[in-house]
Short mmCIF file of C-alpha atoms in Angstrom, two decimals:
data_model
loop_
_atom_site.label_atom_id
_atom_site.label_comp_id
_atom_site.label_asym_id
_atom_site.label_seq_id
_atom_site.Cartn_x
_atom_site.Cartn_y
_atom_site.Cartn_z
CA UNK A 845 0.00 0.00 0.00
CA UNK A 846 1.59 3.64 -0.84
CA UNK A 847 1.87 6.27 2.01
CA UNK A 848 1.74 9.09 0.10
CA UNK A 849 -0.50 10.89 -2.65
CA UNK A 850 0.17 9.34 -6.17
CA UNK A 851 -0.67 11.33 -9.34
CA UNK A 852 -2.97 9.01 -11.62
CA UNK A 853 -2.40 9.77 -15.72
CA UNK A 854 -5.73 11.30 -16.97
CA UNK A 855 -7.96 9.06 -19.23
CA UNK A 856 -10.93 10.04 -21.65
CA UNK A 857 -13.34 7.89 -19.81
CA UNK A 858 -16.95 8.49 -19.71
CA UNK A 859 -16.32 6.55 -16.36
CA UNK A 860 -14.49 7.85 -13.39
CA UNK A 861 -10.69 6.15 -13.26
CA UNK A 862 -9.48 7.92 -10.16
CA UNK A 863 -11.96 7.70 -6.44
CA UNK A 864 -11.34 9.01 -3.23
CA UNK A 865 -12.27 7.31 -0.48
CA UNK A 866 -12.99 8.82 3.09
CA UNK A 867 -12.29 6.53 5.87
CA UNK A 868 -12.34 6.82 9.75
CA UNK A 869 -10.16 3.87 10.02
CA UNK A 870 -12.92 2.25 11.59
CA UNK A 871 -14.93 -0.92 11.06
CA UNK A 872 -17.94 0.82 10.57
CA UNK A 873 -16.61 2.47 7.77
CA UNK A 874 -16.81 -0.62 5.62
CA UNK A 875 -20.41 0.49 3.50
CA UNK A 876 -18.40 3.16 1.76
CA UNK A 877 -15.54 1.35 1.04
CA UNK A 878 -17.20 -1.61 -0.25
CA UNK A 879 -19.05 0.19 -2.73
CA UNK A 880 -15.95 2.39 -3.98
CA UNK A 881 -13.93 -1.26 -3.94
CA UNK A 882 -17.27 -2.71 -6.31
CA UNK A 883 -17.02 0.29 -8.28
CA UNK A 884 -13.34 0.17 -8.87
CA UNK A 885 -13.41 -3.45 -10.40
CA UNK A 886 -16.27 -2.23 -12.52
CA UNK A 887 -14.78 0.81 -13.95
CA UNK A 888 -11.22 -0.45 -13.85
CA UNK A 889 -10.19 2.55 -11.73
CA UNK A 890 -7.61 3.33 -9.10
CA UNK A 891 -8.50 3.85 -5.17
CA UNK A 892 -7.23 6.35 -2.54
CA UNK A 893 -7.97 5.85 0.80
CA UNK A 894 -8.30 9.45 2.56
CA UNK A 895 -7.70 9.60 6.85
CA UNK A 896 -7.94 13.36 7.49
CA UNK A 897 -6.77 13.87 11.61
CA UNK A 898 -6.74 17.01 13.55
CA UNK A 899 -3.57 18.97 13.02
CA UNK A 900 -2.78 18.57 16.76
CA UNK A 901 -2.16 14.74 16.65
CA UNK A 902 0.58 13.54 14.97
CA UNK A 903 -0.67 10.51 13.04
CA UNK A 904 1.82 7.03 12.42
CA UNK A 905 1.62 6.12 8.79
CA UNK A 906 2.56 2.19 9.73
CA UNK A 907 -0.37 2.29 12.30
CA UNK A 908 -2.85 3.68 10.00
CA UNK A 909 -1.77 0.95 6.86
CA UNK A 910 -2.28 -1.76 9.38
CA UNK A 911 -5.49 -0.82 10.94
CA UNK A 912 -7.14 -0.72 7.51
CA UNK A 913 -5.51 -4.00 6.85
CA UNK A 914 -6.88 -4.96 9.53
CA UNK A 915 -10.51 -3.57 9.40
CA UNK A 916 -10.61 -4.24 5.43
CA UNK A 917 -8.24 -7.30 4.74
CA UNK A 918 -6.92 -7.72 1.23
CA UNK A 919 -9.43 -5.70 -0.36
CA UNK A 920 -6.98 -2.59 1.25
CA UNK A 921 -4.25 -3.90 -1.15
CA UNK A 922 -3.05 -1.62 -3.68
CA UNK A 923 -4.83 1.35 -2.94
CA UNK A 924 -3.33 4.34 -2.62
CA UNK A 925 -2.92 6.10 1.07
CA UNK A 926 -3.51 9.87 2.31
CA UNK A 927 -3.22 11.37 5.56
CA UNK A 928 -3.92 14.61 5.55
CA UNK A 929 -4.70 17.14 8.70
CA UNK A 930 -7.72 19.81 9.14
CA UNK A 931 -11.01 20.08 8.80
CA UNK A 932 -12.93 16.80 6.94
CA UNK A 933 -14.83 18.52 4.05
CA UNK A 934 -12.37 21.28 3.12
CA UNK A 935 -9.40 18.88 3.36
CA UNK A 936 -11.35 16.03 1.33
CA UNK A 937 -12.25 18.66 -1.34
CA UNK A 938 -8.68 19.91 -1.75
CA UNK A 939 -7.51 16.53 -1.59
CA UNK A 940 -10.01 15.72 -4.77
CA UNK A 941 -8.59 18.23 -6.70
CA UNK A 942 -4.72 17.53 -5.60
CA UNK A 943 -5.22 14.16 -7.15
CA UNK A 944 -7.75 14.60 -9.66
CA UNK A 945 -10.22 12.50 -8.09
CA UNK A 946 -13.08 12.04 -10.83
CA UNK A 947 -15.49 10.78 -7.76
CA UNK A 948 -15.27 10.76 -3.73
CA UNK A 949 -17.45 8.25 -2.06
CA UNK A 950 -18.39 9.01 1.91
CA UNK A 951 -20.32 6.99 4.67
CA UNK A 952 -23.81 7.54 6.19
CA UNK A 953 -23.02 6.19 9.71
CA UNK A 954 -24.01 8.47 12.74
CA UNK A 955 -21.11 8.77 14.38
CA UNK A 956 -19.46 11.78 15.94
CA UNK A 957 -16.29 11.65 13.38
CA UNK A 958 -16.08 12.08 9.89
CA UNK A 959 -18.41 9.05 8.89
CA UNK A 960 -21.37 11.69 9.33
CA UNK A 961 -19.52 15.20 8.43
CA UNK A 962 -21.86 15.16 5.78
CA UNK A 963 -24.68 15.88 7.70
CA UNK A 964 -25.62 19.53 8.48
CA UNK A 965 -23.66 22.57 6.90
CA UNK A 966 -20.50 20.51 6.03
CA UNK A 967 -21.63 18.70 3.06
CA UNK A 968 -22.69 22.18 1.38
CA UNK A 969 -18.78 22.95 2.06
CA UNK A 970 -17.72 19.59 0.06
CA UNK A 971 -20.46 19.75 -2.37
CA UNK A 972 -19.62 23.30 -3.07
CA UNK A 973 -16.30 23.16 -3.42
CA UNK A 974 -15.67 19.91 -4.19
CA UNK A 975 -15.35 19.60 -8.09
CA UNK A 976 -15.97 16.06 -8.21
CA UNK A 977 -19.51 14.05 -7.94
CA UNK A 978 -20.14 13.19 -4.12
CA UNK A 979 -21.52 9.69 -3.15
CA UNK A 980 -22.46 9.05 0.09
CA UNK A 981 -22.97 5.86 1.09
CA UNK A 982 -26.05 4.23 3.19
CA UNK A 983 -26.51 0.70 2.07
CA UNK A 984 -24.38 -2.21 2.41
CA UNK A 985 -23.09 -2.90 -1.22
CA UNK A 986 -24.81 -6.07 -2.57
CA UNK A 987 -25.41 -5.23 -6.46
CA UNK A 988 -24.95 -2.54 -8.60
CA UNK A 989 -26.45 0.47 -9.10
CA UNK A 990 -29.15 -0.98 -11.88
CA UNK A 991 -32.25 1.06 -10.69
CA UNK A 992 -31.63 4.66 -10.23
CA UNK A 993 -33.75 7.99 -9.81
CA UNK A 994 -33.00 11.39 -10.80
CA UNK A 995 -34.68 14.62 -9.77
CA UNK A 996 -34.88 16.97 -12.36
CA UNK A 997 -36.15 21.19 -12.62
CA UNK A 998 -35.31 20.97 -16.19
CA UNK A 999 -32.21 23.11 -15.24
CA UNK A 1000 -28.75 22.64 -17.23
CA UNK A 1001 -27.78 21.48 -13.63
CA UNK A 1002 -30.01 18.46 -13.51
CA UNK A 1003 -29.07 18.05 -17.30
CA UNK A 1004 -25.58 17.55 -15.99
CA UNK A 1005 -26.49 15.12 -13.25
CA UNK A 1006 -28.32 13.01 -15.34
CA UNK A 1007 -25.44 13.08 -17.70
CA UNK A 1008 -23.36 11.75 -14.90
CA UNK A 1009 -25.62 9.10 -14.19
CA UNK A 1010 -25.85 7.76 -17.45
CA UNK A 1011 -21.71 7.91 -18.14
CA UNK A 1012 -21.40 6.56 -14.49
CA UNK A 1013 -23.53 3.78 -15.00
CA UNK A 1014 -23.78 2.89 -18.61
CA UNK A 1015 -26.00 -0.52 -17.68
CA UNK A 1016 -28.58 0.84 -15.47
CA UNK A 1017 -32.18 2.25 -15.98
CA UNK A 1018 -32.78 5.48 -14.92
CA UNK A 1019 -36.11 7.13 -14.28
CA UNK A 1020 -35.82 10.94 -14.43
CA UNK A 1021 -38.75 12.45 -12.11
CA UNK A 1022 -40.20 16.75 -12.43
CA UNK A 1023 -42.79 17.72 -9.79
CA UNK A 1024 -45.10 19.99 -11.50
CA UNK A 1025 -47.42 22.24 -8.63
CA UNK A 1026 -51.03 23.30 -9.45
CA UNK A 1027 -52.01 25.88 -7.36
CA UNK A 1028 -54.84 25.46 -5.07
CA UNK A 1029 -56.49 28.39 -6.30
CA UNK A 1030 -56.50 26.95 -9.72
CA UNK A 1031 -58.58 24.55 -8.95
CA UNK A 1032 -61.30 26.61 -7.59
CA UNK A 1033 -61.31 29.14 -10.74
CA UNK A 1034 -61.36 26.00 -13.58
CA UNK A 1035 -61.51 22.51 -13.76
CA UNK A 1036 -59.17 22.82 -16.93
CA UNK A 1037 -56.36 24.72 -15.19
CA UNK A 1038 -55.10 21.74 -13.77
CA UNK A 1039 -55.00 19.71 -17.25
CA UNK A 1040 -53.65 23.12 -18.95
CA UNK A 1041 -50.24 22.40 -16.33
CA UNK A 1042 -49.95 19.14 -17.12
CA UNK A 1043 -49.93 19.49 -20.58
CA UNK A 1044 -47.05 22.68 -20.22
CA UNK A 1045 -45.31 20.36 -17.84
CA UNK A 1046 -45.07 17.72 -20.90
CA UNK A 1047 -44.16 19.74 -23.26
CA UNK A 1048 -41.32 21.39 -21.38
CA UNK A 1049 -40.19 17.57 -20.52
CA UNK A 1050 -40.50 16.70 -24.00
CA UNK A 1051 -37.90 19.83 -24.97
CA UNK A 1052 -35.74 19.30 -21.78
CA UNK A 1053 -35.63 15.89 -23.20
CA UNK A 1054 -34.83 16.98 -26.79
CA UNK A 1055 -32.53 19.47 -25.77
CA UNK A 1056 -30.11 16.64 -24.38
CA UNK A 1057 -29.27 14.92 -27.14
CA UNK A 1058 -28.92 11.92 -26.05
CA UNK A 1059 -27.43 8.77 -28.20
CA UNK A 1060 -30.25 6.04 -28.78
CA UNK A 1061 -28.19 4.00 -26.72
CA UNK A 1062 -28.52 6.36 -23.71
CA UNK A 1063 -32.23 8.05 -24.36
CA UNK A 1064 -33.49 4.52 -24.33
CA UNK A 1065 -32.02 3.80 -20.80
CA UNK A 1066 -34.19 6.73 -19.28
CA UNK A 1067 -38.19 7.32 -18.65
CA UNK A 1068 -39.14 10.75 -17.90
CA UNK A 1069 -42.05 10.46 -15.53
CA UNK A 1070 -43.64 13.91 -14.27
CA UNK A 1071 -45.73 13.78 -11.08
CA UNK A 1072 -48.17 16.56 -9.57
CA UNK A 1073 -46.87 18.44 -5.97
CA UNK A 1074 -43.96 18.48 -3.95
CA UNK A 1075 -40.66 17.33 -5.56
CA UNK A 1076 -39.75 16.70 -2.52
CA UNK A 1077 -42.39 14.83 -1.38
CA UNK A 1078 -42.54 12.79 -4.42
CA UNK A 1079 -38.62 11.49 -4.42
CA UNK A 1080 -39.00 10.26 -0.45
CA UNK A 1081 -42.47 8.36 -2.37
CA UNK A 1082 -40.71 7.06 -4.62
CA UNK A 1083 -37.71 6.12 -2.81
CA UNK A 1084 -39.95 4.49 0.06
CA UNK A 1085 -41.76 2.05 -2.60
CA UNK A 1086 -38.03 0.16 -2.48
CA UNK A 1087 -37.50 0.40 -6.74
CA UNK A 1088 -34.47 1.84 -7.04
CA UNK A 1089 -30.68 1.33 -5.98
CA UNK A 1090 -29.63 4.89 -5.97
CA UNK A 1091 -30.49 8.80 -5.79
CA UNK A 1092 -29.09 11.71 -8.12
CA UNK A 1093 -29.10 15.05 -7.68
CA UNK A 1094 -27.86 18.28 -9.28
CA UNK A 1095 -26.49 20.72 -6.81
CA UNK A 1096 -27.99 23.90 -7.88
CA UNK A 1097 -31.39 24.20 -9.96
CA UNK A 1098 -34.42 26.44 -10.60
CA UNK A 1099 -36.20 27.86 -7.87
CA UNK A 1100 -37.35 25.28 -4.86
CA UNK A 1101 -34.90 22.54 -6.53
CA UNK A 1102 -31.67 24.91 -5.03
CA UNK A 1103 -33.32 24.41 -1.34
CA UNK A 1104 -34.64 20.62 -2.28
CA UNK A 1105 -30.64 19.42 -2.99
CA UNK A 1106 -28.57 21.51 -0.75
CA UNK A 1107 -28.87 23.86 2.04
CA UNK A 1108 -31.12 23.65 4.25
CA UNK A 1109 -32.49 20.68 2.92
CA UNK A 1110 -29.43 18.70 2.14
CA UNK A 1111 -29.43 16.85 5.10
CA UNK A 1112 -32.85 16.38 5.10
CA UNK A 1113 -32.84 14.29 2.00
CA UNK A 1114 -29.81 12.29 2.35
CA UNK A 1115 -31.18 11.39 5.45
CA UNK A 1116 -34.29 10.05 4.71
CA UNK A 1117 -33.22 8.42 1.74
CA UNK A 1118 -33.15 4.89 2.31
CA UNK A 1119 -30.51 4.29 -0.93
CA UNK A 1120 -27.89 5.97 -1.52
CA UNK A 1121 -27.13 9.56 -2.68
CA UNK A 1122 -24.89 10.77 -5.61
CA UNK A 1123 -24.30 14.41 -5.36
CA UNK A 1124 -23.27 15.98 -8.64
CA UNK A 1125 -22.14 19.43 -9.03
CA UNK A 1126 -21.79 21.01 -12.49
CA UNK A 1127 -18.78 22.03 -13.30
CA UNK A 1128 -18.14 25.74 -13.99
#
């Protein structure tokens, strides 16, 4: 195992070739490192394991390289190690960028250390800053990623996180979701008001849809499906009914959708969700 950061060479990949890895050094921490480790051997990509201490402990490289030998066994073998000291989500971020990481993967567990820094302000730190996709990790890893959901506002944003999920995951079926909101007082002036929505809300799916561009191969992996109310509301509904393997979201979006991914609400969601969560920031 390397002790120190290692420059990968840069590929033209639809698929990520270089993930960082967060790790406590615990046991517990195992959910997010499986899933980077099944990932990996999919995508044929290299793994850096990322320990981030406080700057006022001095941390022993040969301790650290055996405790994940010991917590992960030989699946630790031949990744790449970095200690680094400071705060979790600003030191993971920089640490992304240092070594080009295409994707950084992060646990769900609710512990006071960094296996739930995502929770709360932090993760708008990492998932602003952070140039890479963010996955946080909630289920044990038993499959792939074949059923996944993405939230869309018809923003370039969501555009781009769809994107991601079909370059990520070139085998899966996606279903892209837009909540569409009649207002209450609609209904009381016409009983046509509410039809007259839908219909806009198809048309403007049907563009957002042209507007991508998508190869056959690709188009034909997603279903646009467009649902009345809360988008909120309607992803933990969808979510709940146990159909899919994974949740995408842009970062940043029309309107509600900016509040509905990050912010105030980013914990929210990632908490709830019972799958997990794939951040994806566009890039500027």
């Amino acid at each position: 195992m390397a002790s120190h950061l290692k420059q990968q060479e840069q590929y033209s990949m639809a698929v990520p070739t270089k993930i960082l890895v967060a790790t406590d050094l615990t046991a517990r921490a195992d959910r997010p490192f499986a899933r980077a480790k099944l990932l990996a051997d999919i995508w044929n990509a290299a793994r850096t394991l990322l320990f981030v201490s406080s700057p006022k402990t001095e941390v022993d490289i040969a301790k650290v390289e055996a405790q994940l030998l010991r917590n992960y066994g030989a699946d630790a073998e031949g990744c790449n190690l970095a200690i680094n000291y400071g705060k979790p989500p600003q030191v993971i971020a920089e640490t992304a960028e240092q070594l080009d990481s295409e994707l950084i993967v992060v646990g769900a567990a609710r512990h006071n250390n960094i296996s739930d820094f995502f929770l709360g302000t932090a993760v708008d730190h990492l998932v602003h800053h952070a140039r890479s996709p963010v996955l946080i990790v909630k289920e044990r890893p038993r499959a792939n990623y074949d059923r996944i959901l993405v939230a869309t506002d018809f923003s370039e944003f969501s555009a781009h996180a769809l994107r991601t999920a079909l370059d990520f995951f070139p085998a899966a079926k996606i279903e892209l979701v837009h909540a569409y909101h009649v207002a209450y007082e609609a209904w009381l002036k016409s009983d046509g008001i509410a039809d007259e929505m839908r219909s806009d809300a198809e048309k403007e799916l049907q563009d957002f849809m042209t507007g991508l561009n998508l190869p056959e191969s690709d188009a034909s992996r997603v279903t646009p499906h467009l649902v009345e109310g809360n988008l909120h509301q309607s992803v933990h509904n969808m979510l709940d009914s146990g159909d899919f393997d994974l949740l995408v979201l842009g970062t940043h979006g029309r309107g509600g959708f900016v509040m509905a991914t990050i912010g105030s609400r980013a914990s929210e969601m990632m908490g709830w969700s019972p799958v997990d969560v794939l951040m994806v920031r566009k890039p500027a």
